CSV table of C-alpha atoms in Angstrom, one decimal:
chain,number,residue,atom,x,y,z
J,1,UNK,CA,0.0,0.0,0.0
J,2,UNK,CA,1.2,3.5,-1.1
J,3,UNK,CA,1.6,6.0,1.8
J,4,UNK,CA,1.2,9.3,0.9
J,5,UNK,CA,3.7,11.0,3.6
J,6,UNK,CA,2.2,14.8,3.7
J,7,UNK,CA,-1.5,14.0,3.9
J,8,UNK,CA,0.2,11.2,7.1
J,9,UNK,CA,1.5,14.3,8.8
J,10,UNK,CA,-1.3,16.3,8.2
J,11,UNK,CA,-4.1,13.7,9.2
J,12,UNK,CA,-1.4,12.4,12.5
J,13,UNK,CA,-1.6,16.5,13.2
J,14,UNK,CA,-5.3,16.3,13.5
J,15,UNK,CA,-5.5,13.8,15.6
J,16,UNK,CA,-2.8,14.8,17.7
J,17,UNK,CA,-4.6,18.2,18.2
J,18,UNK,CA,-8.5,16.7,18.8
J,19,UNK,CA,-6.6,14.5,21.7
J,20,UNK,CA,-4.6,17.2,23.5
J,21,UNK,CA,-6.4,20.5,22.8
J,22,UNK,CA,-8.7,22.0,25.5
J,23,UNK,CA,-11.1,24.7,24.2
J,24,UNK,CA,-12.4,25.2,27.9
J,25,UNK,CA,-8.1,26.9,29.0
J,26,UNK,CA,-7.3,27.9,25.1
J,27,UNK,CA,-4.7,25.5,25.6
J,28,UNK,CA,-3.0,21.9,25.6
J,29,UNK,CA,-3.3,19.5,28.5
J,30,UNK,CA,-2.2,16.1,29.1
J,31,UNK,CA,-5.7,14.6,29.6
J,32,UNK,CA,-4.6,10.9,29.4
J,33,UNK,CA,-1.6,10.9,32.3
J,34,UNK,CA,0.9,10.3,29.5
J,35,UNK,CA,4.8,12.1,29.8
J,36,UNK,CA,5.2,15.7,28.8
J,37,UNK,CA,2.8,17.5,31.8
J,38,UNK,CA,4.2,19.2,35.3
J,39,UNK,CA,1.2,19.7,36.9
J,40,UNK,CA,-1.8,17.0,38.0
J,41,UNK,CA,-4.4,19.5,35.8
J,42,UNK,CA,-1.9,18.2,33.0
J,43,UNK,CA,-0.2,21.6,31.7
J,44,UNK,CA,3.0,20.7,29.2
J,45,UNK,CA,6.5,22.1,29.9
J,46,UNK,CA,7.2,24.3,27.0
J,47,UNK,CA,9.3,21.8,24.8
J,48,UNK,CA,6.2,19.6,23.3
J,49,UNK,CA,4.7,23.1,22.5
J,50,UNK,CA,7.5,23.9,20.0
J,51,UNK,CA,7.9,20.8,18.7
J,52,UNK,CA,3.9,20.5,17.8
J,53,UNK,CA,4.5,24.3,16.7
J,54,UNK,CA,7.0,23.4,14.2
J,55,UNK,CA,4.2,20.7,13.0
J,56,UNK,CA,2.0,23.0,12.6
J,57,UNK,CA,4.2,25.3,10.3
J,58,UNK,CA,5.3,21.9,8.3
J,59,UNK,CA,1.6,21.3,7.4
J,60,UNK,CA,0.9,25.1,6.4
J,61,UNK,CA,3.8,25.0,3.8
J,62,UNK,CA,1.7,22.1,2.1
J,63,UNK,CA,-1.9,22.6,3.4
J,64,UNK,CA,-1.9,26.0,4.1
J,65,UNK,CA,-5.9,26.4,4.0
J,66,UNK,CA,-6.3,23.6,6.2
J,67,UNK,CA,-3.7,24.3,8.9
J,68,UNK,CA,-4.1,28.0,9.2
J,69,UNK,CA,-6.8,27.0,11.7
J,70,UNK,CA,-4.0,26.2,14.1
J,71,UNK,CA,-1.2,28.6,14.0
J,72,UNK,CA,-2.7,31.7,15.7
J,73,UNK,CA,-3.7,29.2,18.9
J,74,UNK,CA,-0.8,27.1,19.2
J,75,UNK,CA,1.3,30.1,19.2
J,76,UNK,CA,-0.7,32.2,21.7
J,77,UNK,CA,-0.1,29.3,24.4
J,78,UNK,CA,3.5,30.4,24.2
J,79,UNK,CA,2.5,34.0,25.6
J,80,UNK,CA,1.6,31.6,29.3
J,81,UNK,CA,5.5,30.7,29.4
J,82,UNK,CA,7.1,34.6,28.2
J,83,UNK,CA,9.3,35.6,31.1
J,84,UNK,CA,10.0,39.6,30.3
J,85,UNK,CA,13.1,39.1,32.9
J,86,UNK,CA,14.7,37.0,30.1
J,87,UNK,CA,13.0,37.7,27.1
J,88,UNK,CA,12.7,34.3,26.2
J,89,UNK,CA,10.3,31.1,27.8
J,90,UNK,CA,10.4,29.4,30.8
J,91,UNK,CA,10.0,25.3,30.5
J,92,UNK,CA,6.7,25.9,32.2
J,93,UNK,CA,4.2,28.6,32.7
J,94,UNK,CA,6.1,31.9,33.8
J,95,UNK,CA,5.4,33.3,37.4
J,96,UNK,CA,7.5,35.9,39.2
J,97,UNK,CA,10.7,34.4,40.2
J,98,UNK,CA,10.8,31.7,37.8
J,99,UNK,CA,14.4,31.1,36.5
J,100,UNK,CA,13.3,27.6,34.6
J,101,UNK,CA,14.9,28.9,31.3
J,102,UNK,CA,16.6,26.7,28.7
J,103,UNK,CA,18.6,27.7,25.7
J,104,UNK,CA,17.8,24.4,24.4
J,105,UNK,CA,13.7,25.1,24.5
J,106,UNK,CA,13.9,28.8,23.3
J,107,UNK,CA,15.7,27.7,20.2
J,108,UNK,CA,13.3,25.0,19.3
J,109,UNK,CA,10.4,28.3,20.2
J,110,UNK,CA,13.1,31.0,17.7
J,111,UNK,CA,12.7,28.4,15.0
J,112,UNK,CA,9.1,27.8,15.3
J,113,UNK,CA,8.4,31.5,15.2
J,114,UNK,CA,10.7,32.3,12.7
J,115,UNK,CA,9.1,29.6,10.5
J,116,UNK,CA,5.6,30.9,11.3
J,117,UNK,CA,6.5,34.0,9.9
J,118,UNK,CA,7.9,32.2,6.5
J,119,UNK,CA,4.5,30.8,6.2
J,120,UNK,CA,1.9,33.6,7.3
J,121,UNK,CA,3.9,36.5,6.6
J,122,UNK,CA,3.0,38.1,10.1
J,123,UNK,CA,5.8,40.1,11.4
J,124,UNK,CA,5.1,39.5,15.1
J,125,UNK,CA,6.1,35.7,14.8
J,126,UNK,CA,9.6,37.7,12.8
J,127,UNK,CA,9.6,40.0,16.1
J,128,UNK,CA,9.1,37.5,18.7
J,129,UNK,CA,11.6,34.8,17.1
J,130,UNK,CA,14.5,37.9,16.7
J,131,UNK,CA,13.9,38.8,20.4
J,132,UNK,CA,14.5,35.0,21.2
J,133,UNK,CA,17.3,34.6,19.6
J,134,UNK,CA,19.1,37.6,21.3
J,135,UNK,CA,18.2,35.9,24.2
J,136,UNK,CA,20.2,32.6,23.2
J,137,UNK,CA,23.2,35.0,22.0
J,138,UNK,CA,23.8,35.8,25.6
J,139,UNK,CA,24.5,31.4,26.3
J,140,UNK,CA,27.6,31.7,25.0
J,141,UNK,CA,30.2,30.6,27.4
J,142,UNK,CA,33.3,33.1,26.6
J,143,UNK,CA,35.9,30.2,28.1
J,144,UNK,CA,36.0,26.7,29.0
J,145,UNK,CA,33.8,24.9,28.3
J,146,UNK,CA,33.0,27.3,25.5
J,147,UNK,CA,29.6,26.3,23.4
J,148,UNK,CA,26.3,27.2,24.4
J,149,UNK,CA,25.1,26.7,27.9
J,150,UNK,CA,21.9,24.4,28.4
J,151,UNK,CA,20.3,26.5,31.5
J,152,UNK,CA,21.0,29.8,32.8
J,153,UNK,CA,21.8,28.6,36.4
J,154,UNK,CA,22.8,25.4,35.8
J,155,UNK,CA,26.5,24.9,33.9
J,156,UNK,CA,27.8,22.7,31.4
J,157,UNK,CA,26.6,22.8,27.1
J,158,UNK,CA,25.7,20.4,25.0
J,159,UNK,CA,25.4,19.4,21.1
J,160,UNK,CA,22.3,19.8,20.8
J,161,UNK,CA,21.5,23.3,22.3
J,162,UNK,CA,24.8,24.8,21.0
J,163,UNK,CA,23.6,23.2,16.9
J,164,UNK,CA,19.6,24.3,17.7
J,165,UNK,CA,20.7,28.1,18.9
J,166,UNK,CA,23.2,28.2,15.5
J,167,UNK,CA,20.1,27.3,13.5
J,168,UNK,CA,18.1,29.8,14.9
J,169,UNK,CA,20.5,32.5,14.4
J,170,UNK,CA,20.7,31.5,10.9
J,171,UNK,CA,17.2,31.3,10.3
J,172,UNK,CA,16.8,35.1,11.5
J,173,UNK,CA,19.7,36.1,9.4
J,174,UNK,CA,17.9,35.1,6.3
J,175,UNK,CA,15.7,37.7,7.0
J,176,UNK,CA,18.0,40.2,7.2
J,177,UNK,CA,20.3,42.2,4.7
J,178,UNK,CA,22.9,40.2,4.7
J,179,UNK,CA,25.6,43.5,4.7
J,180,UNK,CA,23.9,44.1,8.4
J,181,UNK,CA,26.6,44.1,11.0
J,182,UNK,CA,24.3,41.9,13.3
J,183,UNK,CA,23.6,39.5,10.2
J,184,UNK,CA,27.4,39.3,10.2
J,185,UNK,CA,27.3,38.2,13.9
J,186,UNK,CA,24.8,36.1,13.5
J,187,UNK,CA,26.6,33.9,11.1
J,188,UNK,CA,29.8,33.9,13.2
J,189,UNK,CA,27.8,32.8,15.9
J,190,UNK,CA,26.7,30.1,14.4
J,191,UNK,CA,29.8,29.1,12.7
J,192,UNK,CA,31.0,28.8,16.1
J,193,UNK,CA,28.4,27.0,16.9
J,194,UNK,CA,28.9,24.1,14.4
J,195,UNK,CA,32.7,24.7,14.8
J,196,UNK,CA,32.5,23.8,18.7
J,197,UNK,CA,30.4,20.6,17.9
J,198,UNK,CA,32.8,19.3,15.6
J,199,UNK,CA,36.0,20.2,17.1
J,200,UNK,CA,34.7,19.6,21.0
J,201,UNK,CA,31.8,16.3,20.5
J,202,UNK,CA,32.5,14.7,17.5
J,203,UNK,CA,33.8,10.9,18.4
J,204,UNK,CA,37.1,11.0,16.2
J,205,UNK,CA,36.7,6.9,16.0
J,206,UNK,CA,32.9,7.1,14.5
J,207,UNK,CA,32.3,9.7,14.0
J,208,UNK,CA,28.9,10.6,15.7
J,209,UNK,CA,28.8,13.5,17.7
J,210,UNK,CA,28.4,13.2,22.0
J,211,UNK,CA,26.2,14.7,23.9
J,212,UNK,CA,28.0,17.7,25.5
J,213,UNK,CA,30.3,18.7,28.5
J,214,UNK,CA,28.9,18.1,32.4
J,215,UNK,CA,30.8,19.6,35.2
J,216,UNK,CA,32.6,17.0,37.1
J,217,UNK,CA,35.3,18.4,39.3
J,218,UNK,CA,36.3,15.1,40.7
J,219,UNK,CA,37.1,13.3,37.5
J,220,UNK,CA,37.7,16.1,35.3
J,221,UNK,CA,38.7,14.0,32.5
J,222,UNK,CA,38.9,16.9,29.7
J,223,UNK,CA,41.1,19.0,32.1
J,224,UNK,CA,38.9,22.1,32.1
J,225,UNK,CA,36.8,20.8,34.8
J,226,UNK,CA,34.0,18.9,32.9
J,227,UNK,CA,33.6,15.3,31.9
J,228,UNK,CA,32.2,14.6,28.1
J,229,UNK,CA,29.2,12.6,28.5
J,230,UNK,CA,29.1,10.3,25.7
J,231,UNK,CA,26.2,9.3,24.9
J,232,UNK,CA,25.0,9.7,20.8
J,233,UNK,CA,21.1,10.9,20.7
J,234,UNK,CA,19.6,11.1,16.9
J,235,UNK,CA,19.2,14.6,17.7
J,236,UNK,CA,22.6,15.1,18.1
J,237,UNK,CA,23.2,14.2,14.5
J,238,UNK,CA,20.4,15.8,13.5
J,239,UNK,CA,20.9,19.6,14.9
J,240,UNK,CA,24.4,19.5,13.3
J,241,UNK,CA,23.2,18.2,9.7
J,242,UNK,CA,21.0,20.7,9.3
J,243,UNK,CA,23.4,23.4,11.0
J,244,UNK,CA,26.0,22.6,8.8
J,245,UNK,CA,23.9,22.4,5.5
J,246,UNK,CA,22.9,25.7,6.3
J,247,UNK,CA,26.3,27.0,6.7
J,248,UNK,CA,27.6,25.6,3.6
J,249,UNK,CA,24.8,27.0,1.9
J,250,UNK,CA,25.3,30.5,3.3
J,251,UNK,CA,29.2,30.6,3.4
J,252,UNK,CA,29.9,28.3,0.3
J,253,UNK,CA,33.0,26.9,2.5
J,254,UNK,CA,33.7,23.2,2.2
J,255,UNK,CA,35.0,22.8,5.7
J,256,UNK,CA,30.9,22.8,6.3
J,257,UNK,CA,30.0,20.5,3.8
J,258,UNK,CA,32.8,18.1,4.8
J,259,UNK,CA,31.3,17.7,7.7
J,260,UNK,CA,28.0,17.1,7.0
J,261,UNK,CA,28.9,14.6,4.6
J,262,UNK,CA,30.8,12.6,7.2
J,263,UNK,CA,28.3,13.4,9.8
J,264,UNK,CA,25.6,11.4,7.6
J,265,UNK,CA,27.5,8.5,6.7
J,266,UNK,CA,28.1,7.9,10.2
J,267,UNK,CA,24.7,8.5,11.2
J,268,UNK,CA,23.3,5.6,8.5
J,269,UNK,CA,25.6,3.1,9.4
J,270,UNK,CA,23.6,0.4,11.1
J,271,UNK,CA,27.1,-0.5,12.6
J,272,UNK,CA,27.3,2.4,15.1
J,273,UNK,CA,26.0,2.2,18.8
J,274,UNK,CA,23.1,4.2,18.0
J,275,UNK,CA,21.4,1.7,16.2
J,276,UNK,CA,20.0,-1.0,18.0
J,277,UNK,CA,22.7,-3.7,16.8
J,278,UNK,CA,21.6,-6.4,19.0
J,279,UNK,CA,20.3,-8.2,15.8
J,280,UNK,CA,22.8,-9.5,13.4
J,281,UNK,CA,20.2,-9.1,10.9
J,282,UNK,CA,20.9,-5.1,9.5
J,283,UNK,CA,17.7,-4.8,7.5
J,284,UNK,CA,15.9,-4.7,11.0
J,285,UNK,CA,18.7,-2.2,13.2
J,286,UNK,CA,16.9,0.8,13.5
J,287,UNK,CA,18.0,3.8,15.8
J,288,UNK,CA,18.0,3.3,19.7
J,289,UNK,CA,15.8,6.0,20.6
J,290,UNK,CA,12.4,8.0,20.9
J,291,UNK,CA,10.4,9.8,17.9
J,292,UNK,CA,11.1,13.0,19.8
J,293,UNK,CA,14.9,13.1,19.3
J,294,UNK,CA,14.4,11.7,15.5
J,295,UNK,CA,12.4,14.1,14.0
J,296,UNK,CA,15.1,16.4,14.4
J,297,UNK,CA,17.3,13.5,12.0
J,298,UNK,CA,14.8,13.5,9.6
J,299,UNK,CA,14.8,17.1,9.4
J,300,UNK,CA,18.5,17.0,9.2
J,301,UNK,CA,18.4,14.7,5.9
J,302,UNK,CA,16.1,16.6,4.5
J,303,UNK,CA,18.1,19.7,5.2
J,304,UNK,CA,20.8,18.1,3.6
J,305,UNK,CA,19.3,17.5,0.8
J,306,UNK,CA,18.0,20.9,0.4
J,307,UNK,CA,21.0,23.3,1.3
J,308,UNK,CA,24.0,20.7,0.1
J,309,UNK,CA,21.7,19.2,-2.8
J,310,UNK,CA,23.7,17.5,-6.0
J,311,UNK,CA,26.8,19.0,-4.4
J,312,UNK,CA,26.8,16.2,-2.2
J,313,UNK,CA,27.7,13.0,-3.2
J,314,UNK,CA,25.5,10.3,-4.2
J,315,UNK,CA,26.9,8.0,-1.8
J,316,UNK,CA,25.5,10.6,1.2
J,317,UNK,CA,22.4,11.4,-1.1
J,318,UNK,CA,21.5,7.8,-1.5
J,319,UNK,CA,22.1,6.9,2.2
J,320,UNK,CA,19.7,10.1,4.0
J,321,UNK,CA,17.3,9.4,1.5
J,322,UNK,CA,17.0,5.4,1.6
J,323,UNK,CA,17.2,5.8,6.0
J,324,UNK,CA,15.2,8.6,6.0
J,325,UNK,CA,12.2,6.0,3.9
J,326,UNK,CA,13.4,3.0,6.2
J,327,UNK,CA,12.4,4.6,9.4
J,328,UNK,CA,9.2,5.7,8.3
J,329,UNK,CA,7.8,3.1,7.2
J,330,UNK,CA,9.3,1.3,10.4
J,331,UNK,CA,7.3,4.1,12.3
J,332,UNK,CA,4.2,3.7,10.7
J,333,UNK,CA,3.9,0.1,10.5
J,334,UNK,CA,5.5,-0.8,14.2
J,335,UNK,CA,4.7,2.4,16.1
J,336,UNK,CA,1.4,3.5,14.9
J,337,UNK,CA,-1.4,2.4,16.9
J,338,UNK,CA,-3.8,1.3,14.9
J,339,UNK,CA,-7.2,1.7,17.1
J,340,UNK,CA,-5.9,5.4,17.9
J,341,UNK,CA,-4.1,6.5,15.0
J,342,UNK,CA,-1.5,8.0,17.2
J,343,UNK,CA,1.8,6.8,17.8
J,344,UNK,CA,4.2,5.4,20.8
J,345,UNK,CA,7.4,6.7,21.4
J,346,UNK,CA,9.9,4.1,21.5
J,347,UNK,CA,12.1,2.4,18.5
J,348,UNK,CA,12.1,-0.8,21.0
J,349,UNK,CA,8.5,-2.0,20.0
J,350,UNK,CA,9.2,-4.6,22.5
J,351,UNK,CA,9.0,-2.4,25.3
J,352,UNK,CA,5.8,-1.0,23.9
J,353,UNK,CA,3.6,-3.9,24.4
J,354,UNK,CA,3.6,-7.9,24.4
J,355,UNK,CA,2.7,-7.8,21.2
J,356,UNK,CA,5.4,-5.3,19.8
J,357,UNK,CA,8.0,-7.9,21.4
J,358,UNK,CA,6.4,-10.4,19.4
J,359,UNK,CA,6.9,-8.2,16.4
J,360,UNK,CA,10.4,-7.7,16.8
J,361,UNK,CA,10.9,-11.4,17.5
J,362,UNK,CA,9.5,-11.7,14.2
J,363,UNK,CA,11.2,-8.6,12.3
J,364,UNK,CA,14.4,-9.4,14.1
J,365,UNK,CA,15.4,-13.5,15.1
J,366,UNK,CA,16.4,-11.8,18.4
J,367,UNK,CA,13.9,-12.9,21.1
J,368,UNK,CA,14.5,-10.1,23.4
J,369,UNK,CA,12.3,-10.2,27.2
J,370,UNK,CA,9.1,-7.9,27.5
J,371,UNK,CA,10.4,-4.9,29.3
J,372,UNK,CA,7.2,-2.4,29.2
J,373,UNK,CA,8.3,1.0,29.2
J,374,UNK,CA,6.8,3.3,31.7
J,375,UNK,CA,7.0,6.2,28.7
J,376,UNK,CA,4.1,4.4,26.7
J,377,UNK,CA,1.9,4.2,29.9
J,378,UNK,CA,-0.5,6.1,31.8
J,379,UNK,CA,1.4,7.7,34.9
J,380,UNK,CA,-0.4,5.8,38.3
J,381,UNK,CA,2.4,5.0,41.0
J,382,UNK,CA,0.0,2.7,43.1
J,383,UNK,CA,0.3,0.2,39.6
J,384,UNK,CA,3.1,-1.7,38.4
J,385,UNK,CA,4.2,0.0,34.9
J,386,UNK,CA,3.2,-3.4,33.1
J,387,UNK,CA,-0.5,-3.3,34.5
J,388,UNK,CA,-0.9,0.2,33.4
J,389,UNK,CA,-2.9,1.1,30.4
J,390,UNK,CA,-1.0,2.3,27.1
J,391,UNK,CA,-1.6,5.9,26.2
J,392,UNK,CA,0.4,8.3,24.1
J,393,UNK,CA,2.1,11.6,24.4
J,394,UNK,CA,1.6,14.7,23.1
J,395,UNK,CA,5.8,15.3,22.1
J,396,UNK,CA,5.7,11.7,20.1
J,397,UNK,CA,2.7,12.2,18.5
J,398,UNK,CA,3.6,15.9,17.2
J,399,UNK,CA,7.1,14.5,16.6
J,400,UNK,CA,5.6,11.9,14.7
J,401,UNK,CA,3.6,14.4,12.1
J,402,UNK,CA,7.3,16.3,12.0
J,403,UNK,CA,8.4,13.0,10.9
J,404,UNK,CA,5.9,12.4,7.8
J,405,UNK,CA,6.1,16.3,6.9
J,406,UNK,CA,10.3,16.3,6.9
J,407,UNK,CA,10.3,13.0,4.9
J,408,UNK,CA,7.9,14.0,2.3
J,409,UNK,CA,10.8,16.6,1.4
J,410,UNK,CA,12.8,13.6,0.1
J,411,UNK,CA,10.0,11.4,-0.8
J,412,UNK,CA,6.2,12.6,-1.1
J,413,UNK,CA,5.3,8.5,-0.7
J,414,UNK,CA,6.6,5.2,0.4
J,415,UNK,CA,5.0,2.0,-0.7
């Protein structure tokens, strides 16, 4: 069966918005006690907001007249979470004395707004998204451990908020005249940016990039009083694809392209740790992680694709695309729930349900134990995780119509 990817996204949007919008607050809340809510009326934290923002702007660049509907709402929520201290969003609602702030977040809420402008034309999304993004100017850490910082009162940076806060200043710049001093200093900053990621996080022997620098005063491993913490998210490959596309494109300098070109042969090898490589079988690897992180991968290849284009090899053009397709139709045939038309979380179906282990029994050889993931399940601490009822969250079901939306841009359908 032929799956048509955009009318996917725009038809998982729909649903995604008749489950979690509340027309009695004008706003989202987690009604089924899935992740994503800080509070027991079930308000979200700010992230799931931006990433079903960016959902909404991916369907009005294909189904304008349809998704227009949603844009001035899902925007207003963000208004709940302004904090005129910083000039930027708190991770949940603001209230006097609240410090919550990530640099992380307010890029992921620069981009959305700065894509809602490309898409309605409405200079206050242009306005807001600018004033964020002199906000995240002011996370740059002017010595060790250099990067962007991921909090304003807590230390250490990371990949991904140093890559998202480089995006967003490039995404302003476009707007700009590029002869503007600040549009000048926008793409430094962001050159920076990408430069940090590859010189600081980049694994040397895979060549995935790590998550980002942790203070640790005891071990102190890199000498400069932080520890690297290893681990390789999707969106850490992600945020720097599409960083580093963008630079190439704006800057014409091959150092950029380089690196995006290594970046995504690394991040299509079924031989790295983050794919699940506990099968022998490679056909069936498929990344070690959540729809959340991913959606920023497949933006990344489709990114790649667009800013790098035939300038890229085939080799790297041929390997986004074909993993791009893979893990889609891995997602919807594997993740989607089929009673719901909504989606769980996880890339390890067999901590979705008994079912889903049976599934990747089958897809796999490997017959891996049941291990339910409390991520797929309603929230209830008086019942054990594998007696609670499945439900779905608001971040993986927006991340999955991001997903649908971003691979469309390399392939409109998948049979």
């Amino acid at each position: 069966m032929t799956i048509d990817l955009n009318q996917q996204g725009m038809e998982t949007l729909r649903l995604t918005w008749n489950t979690f919008w509340d027309k009695h607050c004008h706003g989202f809340r987690n009604k089924n006690k899935s992740d994503g809510s800080y509070t027991d009326d079930g308000k979200y934290t700010v992230w799931p907001l931006s990433v079903l923002a960016q959902a909404v702007v991916d369907a009005m660049r294909i189904y304008p007249q349809d998704a227009h509907q949603f844009v001035e709402p899902v925007f207003r929520v963000f208004d709940r979470y302004y904090s005129p201290k910083y000039h930027a969003y708190c991770a949940s609602e603001n209230f006097d004395g609240n410090n919550d702030v990530y640099f992380d977040d307010n890029a992921q809420v620069a981009s959305a707004f700065l894509t809602a402008f490309e898409v309605t034309g409405n200079r206050h999304y242009l306005d807001k998204g600018a004033e964020v993004v002199r906000f995240l100017l002011t996370g740059w850490y002017t010595s060790e451990p250099y990067g962007v910082r991921w909090h304003v009162e807590k230390d250490g940076s990371n990949t991904c908020t140093t890559a998202e806060c480089g995006i967003a200043a490039l995404r302003l710049e476009r707007h700009m005249d590029p002869n503007d001093s600040y549009a000048r200093t926008l793409v430094s900053f962001a050159s920076d940016c990408a430069r940090w990621v590859f010189d600081r996080m980049q694994d040397q022997d895979d060549k995935l990039i790590r998550d980002g620098y942790v203070p640790d005063k005891e071990h102190n491993e890199c000498g400069n009083g932080y520890r690297i913490d290893g681990m390789k998210w999707t969106y850490n490959q992600g945020t720097p694809l599409t960083l580093t596309s963008m630079l190439y494109c704006k800057t014409g300098q091959d150092w950029f392209k380089e690196k995006a070109e290594q970046l995504a042969l690394a991040v299509t090898d079924t031989n790295t740790t983050i794919f699940d490589r506990d099968t022998p079988n490679h056909d069936a690897r498929f990344y070690r992680d959540s729809l959340y992180f991913y959606q920023l991968l497949a933006e990344g290849f489709a990114d790649l694709h667009l800013f790098i284009g035939q300038r890229a090899s085939q080799e790297v053009l041929d390997r986004t695309r074909r993993e791009a397709i893979r893990v889609v139709k891995y997602m919807n045939r594997y993740m989607r729930n089929n009673e719901t038309g909504l989606y769980f979380q996880t890339f390890e179906i067999f901590r979705i349900s008994e079912q889903g282990q049976r599934e990747y029994h089958q897809l796999t050889g490997t017959d891996k134990k049941y291990e339910p993931s409390e991520g797929e399940r309603c929230h209830d601490n008086h019942v054990p995780v594998c007696d609670r009822k499945l439900t779905h969250s608001l971040i993986s079901c927006a991340s999955a119509a991001r997903i649908y939306f971003q691979t469309a841009r390399l392939s409109p359908s998948v049979d």
